[in-house]
Short mmCIF file of C-alpha atoms in Angstrom, two decimals:
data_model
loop_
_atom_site.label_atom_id
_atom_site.label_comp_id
_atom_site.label_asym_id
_atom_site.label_seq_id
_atom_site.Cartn_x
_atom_site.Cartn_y
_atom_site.Cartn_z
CA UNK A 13 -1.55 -28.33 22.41
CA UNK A 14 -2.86 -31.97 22.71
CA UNK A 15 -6.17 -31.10 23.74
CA UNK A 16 -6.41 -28.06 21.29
CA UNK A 17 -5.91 -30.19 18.38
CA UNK A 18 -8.83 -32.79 19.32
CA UNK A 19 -10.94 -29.83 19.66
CA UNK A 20 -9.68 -28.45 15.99
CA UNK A 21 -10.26 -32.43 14.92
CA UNK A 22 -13.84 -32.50 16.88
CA UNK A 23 -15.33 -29.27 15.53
CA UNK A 24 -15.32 -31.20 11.68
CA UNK A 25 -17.53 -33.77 13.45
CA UNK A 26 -21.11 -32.51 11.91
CA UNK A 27 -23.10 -34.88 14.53
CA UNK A 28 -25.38 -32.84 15.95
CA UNK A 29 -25.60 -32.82 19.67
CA UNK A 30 -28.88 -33.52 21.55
CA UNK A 31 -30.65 -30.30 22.24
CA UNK A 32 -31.16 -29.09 25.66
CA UNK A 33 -33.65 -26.91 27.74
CA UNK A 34 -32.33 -22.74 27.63
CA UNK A 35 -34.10 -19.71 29.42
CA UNK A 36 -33.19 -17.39 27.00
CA UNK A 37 -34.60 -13.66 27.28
CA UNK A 38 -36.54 -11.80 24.25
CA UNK A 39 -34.21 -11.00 21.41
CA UNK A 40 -31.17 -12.52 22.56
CA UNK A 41 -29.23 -16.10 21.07
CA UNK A 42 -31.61 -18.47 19.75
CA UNK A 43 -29.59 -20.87 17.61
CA UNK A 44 -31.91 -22.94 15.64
CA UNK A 45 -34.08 -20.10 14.89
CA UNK A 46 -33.97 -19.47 10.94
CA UNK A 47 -37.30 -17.89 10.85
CA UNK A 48 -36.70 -14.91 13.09
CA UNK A 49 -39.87 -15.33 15.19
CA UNK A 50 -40.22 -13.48 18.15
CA UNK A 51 -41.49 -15.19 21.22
CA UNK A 52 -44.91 -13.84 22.62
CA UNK A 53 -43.39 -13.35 26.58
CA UNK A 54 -40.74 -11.41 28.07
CA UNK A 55 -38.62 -14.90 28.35
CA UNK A 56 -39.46 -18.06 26.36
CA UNK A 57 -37.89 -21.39 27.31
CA UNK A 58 -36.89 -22.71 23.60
CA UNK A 59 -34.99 -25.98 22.33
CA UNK A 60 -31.85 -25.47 20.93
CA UNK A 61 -28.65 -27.21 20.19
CA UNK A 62 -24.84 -25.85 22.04
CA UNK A 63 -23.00 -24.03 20.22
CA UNK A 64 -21.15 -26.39 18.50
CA UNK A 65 -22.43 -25.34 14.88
CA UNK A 66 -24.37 -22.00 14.34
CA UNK A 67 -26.19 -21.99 10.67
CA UNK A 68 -24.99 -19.16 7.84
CA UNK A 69 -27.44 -17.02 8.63
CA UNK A 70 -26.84 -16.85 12.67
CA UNK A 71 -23.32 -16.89 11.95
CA UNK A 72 -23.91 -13.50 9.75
CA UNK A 73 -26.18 -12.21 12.47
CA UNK A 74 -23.76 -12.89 14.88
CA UNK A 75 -20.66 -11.13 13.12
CA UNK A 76 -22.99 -7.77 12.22
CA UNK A 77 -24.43 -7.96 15.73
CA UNK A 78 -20.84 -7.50 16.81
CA UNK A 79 -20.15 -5.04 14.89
CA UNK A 80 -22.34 -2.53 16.51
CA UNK A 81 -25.38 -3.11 14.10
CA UNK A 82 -29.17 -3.60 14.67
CA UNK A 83 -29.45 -0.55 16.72
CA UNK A 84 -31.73 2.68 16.45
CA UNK A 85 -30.42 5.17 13.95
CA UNK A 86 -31.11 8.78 13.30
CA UNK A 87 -33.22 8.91 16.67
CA UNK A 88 -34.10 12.41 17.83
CA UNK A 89 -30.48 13.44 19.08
CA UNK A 90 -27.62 13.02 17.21
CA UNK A 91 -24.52 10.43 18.14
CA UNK A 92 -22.10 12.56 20.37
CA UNK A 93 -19.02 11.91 21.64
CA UNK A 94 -19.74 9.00 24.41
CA UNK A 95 -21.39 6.66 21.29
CA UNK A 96 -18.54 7.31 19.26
CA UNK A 97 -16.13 6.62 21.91
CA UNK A 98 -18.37 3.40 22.97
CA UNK A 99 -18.10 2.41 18.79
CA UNK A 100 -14.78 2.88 18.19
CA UNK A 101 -13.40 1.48 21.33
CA UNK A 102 -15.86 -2.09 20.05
CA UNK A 103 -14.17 -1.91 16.53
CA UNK A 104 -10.75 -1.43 17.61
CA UNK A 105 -9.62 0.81 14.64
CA UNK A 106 -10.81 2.69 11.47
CA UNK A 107 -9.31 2.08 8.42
CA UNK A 108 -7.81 5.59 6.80
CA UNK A 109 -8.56 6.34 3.26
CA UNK A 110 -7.38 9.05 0.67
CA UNK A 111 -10.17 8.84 -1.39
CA UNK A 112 -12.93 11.27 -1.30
CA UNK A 113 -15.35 10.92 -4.14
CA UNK A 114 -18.06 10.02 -1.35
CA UNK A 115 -16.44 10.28 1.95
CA UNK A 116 -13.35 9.08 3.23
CA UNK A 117 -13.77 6.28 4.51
CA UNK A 118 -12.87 6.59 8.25
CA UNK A 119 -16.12 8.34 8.63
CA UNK A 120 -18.41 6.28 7.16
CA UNK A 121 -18.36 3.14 9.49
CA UNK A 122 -19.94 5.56 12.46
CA UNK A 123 -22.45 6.61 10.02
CA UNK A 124 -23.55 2.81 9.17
CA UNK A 125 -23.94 1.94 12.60
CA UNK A 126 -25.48 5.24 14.51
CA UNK A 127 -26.51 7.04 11.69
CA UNK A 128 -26.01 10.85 11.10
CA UNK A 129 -23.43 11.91 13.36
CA UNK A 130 -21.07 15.56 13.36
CA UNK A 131 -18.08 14.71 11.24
CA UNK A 132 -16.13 17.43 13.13
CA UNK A 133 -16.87 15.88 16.07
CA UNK A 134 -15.30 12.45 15.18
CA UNK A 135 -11.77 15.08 14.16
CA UNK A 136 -11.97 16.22 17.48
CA UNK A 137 -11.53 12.77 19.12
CA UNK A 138 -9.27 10.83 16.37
CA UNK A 139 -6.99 13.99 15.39
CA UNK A 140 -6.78 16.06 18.57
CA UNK A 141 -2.77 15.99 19.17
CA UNK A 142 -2.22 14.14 22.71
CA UNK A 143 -5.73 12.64 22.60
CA UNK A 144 -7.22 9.67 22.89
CA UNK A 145 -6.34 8.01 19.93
CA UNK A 146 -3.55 7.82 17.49
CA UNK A 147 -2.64 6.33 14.10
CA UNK A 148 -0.50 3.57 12.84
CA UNK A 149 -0.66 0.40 10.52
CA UNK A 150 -3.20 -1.96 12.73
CA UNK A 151 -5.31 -3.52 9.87
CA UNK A 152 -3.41 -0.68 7.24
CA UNK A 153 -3.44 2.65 7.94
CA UNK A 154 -5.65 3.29 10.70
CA UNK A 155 -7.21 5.46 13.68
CA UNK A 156 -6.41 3.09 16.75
CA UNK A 157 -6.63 3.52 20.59
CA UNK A 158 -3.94 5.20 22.86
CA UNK A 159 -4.21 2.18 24.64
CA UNK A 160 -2.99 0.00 21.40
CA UNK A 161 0.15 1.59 21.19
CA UNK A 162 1.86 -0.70 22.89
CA UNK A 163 0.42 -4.02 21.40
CA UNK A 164 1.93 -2.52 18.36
CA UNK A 165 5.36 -2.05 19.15
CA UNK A 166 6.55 -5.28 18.02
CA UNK A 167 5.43 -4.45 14.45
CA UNK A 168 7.46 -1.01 14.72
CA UNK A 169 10.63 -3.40 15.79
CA UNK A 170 10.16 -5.56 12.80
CA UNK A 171 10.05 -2.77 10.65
CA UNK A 172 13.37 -1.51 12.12
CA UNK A 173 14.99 -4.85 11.91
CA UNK A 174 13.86 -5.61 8.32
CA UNK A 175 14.85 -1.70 6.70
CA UNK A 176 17.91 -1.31 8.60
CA UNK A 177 19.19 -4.48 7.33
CA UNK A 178 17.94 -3.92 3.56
CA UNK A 179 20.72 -2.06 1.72
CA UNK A 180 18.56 -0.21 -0.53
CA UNK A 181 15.75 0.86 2.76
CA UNK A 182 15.46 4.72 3.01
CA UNK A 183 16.42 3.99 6.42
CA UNK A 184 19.79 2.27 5.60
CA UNK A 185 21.13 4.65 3.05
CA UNK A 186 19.86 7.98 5.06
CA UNK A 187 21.35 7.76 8.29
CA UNK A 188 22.15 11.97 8.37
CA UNK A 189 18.27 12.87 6.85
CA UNK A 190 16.79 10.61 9.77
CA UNK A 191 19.30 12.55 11.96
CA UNK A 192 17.76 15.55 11.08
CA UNK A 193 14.18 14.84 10.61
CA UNK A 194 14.44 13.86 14.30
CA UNK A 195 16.29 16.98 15.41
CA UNK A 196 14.00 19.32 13.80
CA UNK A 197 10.81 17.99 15.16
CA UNK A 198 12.80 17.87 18.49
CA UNK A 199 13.54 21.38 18.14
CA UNK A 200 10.10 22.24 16.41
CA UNK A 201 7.26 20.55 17.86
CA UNK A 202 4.84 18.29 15.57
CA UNK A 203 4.99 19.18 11.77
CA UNK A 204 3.18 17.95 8.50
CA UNK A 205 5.74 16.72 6.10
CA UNK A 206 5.13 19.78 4.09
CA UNK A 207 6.45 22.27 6.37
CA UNK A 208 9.16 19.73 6.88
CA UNK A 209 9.86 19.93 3.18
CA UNK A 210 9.78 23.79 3.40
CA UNK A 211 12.99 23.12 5.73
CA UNK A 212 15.19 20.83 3.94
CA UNK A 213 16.15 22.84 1.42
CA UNK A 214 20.03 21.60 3.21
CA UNK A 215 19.32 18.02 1.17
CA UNK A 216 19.56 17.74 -2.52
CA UNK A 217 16.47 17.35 -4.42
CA UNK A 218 15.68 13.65 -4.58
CA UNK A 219 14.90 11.70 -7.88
CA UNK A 220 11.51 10.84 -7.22
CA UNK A 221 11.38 6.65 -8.28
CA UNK A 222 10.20 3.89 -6.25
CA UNK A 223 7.39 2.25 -4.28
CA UNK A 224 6.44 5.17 -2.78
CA UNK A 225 4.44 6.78 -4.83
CA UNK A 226 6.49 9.43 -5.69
CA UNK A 227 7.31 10.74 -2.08
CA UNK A 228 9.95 12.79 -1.67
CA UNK A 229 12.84 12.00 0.79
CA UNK A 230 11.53 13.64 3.31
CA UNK A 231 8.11 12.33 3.15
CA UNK A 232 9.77 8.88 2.93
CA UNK A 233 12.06 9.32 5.75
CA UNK A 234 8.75 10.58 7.84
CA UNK A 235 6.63 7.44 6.92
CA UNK A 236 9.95 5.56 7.63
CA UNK A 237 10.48 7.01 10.80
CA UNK A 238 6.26 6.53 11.94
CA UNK A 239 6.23 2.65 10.87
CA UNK A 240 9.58 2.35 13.14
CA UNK A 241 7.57 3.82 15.86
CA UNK A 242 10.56 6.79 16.08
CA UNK A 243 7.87 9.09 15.30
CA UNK A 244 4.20 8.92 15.97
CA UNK A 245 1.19 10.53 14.55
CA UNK A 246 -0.31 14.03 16.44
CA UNK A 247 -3.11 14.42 14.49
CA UNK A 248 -4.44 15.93 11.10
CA UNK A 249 -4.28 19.00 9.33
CA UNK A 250 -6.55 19.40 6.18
CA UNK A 251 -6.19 16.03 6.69
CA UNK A 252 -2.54 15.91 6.18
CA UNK A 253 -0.66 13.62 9.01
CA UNK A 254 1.30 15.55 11.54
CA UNK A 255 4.37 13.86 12.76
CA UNK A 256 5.86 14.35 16.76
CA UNK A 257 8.41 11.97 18.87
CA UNK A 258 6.75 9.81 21.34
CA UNK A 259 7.23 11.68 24.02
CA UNK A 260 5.50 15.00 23.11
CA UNK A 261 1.96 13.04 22.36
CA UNK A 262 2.02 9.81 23.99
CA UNK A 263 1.37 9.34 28.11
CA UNK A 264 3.87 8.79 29.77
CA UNK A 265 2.29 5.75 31.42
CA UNK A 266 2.07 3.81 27.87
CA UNK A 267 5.55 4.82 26.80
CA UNK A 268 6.25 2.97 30.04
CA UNK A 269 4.65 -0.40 29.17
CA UNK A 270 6.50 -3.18 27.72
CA UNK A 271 4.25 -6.06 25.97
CA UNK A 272 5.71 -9.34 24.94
CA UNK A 273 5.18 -10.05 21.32
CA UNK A 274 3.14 -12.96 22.66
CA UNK A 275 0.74 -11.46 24.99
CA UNK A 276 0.61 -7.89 22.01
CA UNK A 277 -0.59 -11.19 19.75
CA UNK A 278 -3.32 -12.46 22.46
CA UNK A 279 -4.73 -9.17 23.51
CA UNK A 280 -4.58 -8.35 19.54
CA UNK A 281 -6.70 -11.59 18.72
CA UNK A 282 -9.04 -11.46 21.59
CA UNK A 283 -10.30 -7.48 20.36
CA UNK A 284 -10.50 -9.21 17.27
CA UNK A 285 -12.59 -11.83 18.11
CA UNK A 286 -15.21 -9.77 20.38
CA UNK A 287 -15.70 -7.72 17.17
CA UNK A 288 -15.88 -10.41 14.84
CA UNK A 289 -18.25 -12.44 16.87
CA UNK A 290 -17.62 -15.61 14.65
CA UNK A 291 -14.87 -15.97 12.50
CA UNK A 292 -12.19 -18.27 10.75
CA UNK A 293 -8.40 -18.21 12.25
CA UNK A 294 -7.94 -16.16 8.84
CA UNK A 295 -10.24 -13.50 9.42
CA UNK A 296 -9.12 -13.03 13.32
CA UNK A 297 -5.49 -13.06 11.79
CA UNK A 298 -6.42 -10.22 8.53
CA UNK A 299 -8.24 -8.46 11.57
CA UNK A 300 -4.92 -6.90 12.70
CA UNK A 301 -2.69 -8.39 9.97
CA UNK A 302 -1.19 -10.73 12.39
CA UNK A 303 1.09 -13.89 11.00
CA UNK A 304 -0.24 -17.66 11.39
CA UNK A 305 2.63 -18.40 13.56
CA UNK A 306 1.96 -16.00 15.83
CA UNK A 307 -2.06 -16.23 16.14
CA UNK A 308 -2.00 -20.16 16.55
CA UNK A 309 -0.03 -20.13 20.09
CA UNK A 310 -2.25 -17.22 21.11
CA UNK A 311 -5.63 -18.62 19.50
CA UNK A 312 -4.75 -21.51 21.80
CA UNK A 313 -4.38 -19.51 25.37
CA UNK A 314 -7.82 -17.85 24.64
CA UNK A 315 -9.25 -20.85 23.98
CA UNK A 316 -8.10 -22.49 27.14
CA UNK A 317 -9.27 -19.30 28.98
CA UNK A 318 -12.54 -19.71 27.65
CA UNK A 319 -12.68 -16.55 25.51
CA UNK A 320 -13.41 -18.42 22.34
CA UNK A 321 -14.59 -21.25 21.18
CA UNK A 322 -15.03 -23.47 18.33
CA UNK A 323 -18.20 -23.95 16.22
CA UNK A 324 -18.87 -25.17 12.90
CA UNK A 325 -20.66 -22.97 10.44
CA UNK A 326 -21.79 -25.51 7.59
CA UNK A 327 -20.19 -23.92 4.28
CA UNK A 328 -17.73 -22.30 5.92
CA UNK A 329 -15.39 -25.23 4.89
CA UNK A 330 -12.84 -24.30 8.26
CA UNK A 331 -13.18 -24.31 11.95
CA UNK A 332 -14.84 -20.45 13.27
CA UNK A 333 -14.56 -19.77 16.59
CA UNK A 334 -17.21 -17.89 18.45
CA UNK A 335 -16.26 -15.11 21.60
CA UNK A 336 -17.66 -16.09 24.72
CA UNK A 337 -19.98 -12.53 24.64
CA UNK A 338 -21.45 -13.01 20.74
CA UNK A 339 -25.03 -12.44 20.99
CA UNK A 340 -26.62 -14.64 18.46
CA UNK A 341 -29.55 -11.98 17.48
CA UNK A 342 -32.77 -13.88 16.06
CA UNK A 343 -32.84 -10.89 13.45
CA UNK A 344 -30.67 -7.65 12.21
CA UNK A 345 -32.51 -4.49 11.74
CA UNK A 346 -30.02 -2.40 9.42
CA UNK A 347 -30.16 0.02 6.52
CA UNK A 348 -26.84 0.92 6.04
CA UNK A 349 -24.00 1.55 3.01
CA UNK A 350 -20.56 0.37 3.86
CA UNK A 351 -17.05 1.67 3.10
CA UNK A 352 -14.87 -0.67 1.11
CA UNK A 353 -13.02 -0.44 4.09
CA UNK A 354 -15.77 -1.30 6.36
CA UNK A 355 -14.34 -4.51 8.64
CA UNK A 356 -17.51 -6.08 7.78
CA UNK A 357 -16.21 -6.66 4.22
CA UNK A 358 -12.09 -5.22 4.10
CA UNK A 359 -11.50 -8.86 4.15
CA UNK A 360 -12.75 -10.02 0.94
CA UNK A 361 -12.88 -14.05 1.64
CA UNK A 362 -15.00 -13.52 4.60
CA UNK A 363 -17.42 -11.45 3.07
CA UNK A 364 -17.48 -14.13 0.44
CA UNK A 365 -17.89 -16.73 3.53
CA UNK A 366 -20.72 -14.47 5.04
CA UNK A 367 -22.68 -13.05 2.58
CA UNK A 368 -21.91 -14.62 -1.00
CA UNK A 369 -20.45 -11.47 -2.25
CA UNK A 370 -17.50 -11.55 -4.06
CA UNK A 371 -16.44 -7.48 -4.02
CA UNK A 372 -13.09 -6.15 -5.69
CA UNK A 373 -12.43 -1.78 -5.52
CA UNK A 374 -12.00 -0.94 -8.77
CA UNK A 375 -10.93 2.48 -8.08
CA UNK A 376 -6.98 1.63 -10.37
CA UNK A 377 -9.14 -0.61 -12.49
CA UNK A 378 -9.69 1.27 -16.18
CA UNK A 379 -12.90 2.48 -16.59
CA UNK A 380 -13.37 0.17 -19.66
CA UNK A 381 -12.95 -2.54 -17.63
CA UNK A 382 -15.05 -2.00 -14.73
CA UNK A 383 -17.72 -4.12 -13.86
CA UNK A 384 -19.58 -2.38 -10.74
CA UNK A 385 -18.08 1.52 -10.54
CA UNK A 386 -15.52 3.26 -9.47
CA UNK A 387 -16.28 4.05 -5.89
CA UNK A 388 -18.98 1.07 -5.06
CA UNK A 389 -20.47 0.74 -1.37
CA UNK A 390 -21.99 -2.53 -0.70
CA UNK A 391 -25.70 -2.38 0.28
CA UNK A 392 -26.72 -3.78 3.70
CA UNK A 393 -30.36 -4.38 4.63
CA UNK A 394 -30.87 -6.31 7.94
CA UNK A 395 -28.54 -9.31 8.09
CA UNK A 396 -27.32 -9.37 3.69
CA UNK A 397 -26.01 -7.56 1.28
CA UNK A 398 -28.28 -6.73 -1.40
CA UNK A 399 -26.99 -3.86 -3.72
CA UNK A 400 -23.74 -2.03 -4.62
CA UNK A 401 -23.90 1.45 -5.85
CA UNK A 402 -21.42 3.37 -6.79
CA UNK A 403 -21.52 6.99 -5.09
CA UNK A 404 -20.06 10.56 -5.73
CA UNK A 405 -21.25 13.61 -3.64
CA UNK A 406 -21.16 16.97 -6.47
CA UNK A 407 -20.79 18.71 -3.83
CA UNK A 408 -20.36 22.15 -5.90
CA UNK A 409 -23.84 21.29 -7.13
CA UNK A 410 -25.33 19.77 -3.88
CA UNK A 411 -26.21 16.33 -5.31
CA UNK A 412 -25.19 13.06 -4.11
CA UNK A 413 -24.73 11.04 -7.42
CA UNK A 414 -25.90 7.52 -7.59
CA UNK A 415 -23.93 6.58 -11.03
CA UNK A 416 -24.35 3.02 -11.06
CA UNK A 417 -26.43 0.50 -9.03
CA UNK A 418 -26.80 -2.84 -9.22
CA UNK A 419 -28.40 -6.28 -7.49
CA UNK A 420 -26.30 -8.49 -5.93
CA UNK A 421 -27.07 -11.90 -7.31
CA UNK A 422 -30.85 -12.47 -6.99
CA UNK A 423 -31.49 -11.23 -3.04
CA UNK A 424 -34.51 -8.85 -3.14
CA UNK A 425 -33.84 -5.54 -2.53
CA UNK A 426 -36.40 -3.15 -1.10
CA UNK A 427 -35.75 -0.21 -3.17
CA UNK A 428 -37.62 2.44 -1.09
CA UNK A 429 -35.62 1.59 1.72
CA UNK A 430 -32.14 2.00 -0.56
CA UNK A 431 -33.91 5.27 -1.58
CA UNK A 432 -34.03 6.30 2.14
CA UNK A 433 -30.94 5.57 2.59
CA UNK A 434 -29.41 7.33 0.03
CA UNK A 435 -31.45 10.81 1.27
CA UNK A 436 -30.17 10.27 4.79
CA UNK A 437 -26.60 10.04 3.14
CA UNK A 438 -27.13 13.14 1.11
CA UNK A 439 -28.25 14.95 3.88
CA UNK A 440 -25.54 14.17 6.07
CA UNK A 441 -23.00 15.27 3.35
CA UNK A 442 -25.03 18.35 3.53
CA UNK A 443 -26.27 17.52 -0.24
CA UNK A 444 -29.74 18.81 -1.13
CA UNK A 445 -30.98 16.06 -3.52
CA UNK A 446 -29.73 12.40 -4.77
CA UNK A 447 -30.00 11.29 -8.34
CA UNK A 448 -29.43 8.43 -10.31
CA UNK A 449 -27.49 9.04 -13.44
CA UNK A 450 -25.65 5.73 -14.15
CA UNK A 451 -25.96 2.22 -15.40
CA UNK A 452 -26.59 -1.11 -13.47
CA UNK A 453 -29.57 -3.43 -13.27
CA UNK A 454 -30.86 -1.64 -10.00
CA UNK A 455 -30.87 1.79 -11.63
CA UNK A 456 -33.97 2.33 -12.88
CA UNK A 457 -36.11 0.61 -10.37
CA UNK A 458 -33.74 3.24 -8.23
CA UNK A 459 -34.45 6.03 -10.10
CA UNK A 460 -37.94 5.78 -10.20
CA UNK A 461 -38.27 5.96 -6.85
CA UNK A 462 -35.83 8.51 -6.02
CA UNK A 463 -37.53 10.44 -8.57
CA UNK A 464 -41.55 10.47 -7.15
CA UNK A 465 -40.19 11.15 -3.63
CA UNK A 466 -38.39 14.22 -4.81
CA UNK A 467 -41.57 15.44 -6.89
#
């Protein structure tokens, strides 16, 4: 760990390196760049300093690039199955939501990136039972690869260990429910808890109190019995989780496989780190809520191994580390409105470190004492953040309602874009028309223009 400290020590050294002589192909890393220009031949030689320190704005080109933006959207096919594969397979997961004012928000990250894409489509390849993805708590909540299972398994063990030795856990005080809840879907095949429910009538009606928010014991026992990894997730049905054993969804080849909690950890931080591009040991750790005592011994192997590396990012105030394949873009083409649950911003102090926007959901806030909305999407146009508006689709009256919409700081905002935007949203929600019919300082710049496009 010697060596891995002076590097940690080294990185807070701002002298900047001599420069050195790069071939460096059209559109790909220019560090040193800030003014996005384009060079006139298929491959410039340019100056530019190592990657030792990347500037604000490459680092936010970098992370975005990453991400999957700055490619063509709404081409003349729509996204099918391989680009969705290809885009969830780069993020790693998508966040699950309840909330459907807008969208919920597992489907809107596809849309940012590619652009109008068949919803059903996406249901097909994240809910099919025995498919090629399943759920469980990665970041919260999420849609994550078959393949992830595994890397997950020590979370489903610390779960066990924690409940089971917590006298007041559902799982301590309910050994003959859990008994049963695994016989019957033994005996029954994959069920939503409310056919489950329809079942226990056996069980006495439970008081419904606690931290669950208001589950019943059977729904608790089912959530229990999926964070323990005792049951697993077999898709959705009107988007209500379906619960099966292991063994009637899962391969039988990743039941089989056995990951360390170390090398679950290092394969966990590396996915995080290709999608990140750049990031703080804090936002590799949020990525997959890992604990700092398990990232730093693993941070350190990829290191070694060359998969990362550590660059300053003046501002950032803390050493980033860049993975070895971040393309360093010298611009971000991107029109684009993000979930709250978007991993471009879920983490709230690297958005803050990225973009200068300090975002909070206000969706248990009381209305009186919102500041932005209740359902608010931050704005992205090319490489920042320029608006939030806060978005309900009407979809009894086919209108995707803009009902507040606001700057963000003083970052120009080009409104016809946003406009755009919003009718390409609409018209993937299979809304006829968008209107603005809420506050904010954006709103009636907004509404004008939404207005004498419609006319």
């Amino acid at each position: 760990m010697g060596r891995f400290r002076q590097i940690i020590a080294s990185v807070y050294d701002h002298e900047r390196p001599p420069s050195y002589r790069l071939t460096c192909p059209v559109g790909h890393a220019t560090p040193g760049d800030e003014e996005g220009r384009r060079p006139s031949v298929a491959v410039a030689t340019v100056d530019r300093v190592p990657r030792q320190q990347l500037s604000p704005a490459q680092a936010r080109r970098v992370a975005l690039a990453a991400q999957g933006f700055g490619g063509p959207v709404d081409g003349s096919t729509s996204p099918g199955t391989r680009q969705l594969n290809l885009l969830v397979d780069r993020l790693g997961l998508l966040q699950i939501d309840s909330v459907n004012v807008f969208e919920r928000s597992h489907y809107l990250p596809a849309f940012a990136r590619l652009g109008a894409y068949d919803r059903a489509a996406l249901d097909r390849l994240t809910f099919a039972p025995r498919g090629r993805y399943v759920e469980y708590w990665a970041h919260e909540a999420a849609i994550v690869p078959v393949s992830s299972w595994p890397l997950l398994r020590w979370r489903m063990r610390d779960y066990d260990d924690r409940w089971r030795g917590d006298e007041s856990s559902w799982l301590a005080t309910s050994p003959r429910m859990e008994r049963w809840l695994l016989d019957e879907i033994r005996d029954k095949g994959p069920l939503p808890a409310s056919l489950v429910e329809a079942d226990a009538a056996v069980f006495p009606r439970p008081v419904r109190t606690g931290p669950w928010w208001g589950w019943g014991d059977v729904k608790r026992g089912l959530e229990s019995l999926f964070r323990t990894g005792a049951l697993v997730s077999a898709g959705r049905r009107r988007f209500e989780r379906v619960y099966a054993l292991p063994e009637q969804v899962l391969p039988a080849d990743v039941l089989a496989v056995e990951v360390s909690r170390h090398e679950a950890h290092r394969r966990l931080l590396a996915h995080a780190a290709r999608a990140s591009g750049v990031a703080t040991t804090a936002d590799l750790a949020d990525y997959y809520r890992l604990k700092t005592a398990d990232v730093l011994p693993a941070l350190h192997e990829l290191h070694d191994e060359g998969v990362v590396e550590p660059v300053v990012v003046p501002g950032w105030g803390a050493t980033a580390w860049l993975h070895r394949d971040a393309r360093v873009p010298r611009r971000v083409e991107a029109d684009a409105l993000l979930s709250p649950f978007d991993p471009v911003v879920w983490h709230r102090p690297r958005a803050e470190r990225l973009f200068g926007f300090r975002y909070r959901i206000e969706i248990y806030t009381p209305r009186e004492k919102r500041v932005h909305g209740y359902y608010v999407l931050p704005v992205l146009q090319d490489d920042q953040l320029v608006a939030r508006v806060d978005l309900k689709s009407d979809r009894q009256a086919g209108v995707l309602r803009v009902q507040a919409a606001w700057h963000e700081r003083d970052l120009p905002v080009d409104v016809d874009r946003l406009a755009s935007t919003l009718r390409r949203a609409a018209s993937w929600q299979g809304l006829d028309s968008v209107e603005v019919v809420g506050p904010g300082d954006l709103a009636g710049a907004l509404a004008a223009v939404v207005a004498a496009s419609a006319s």
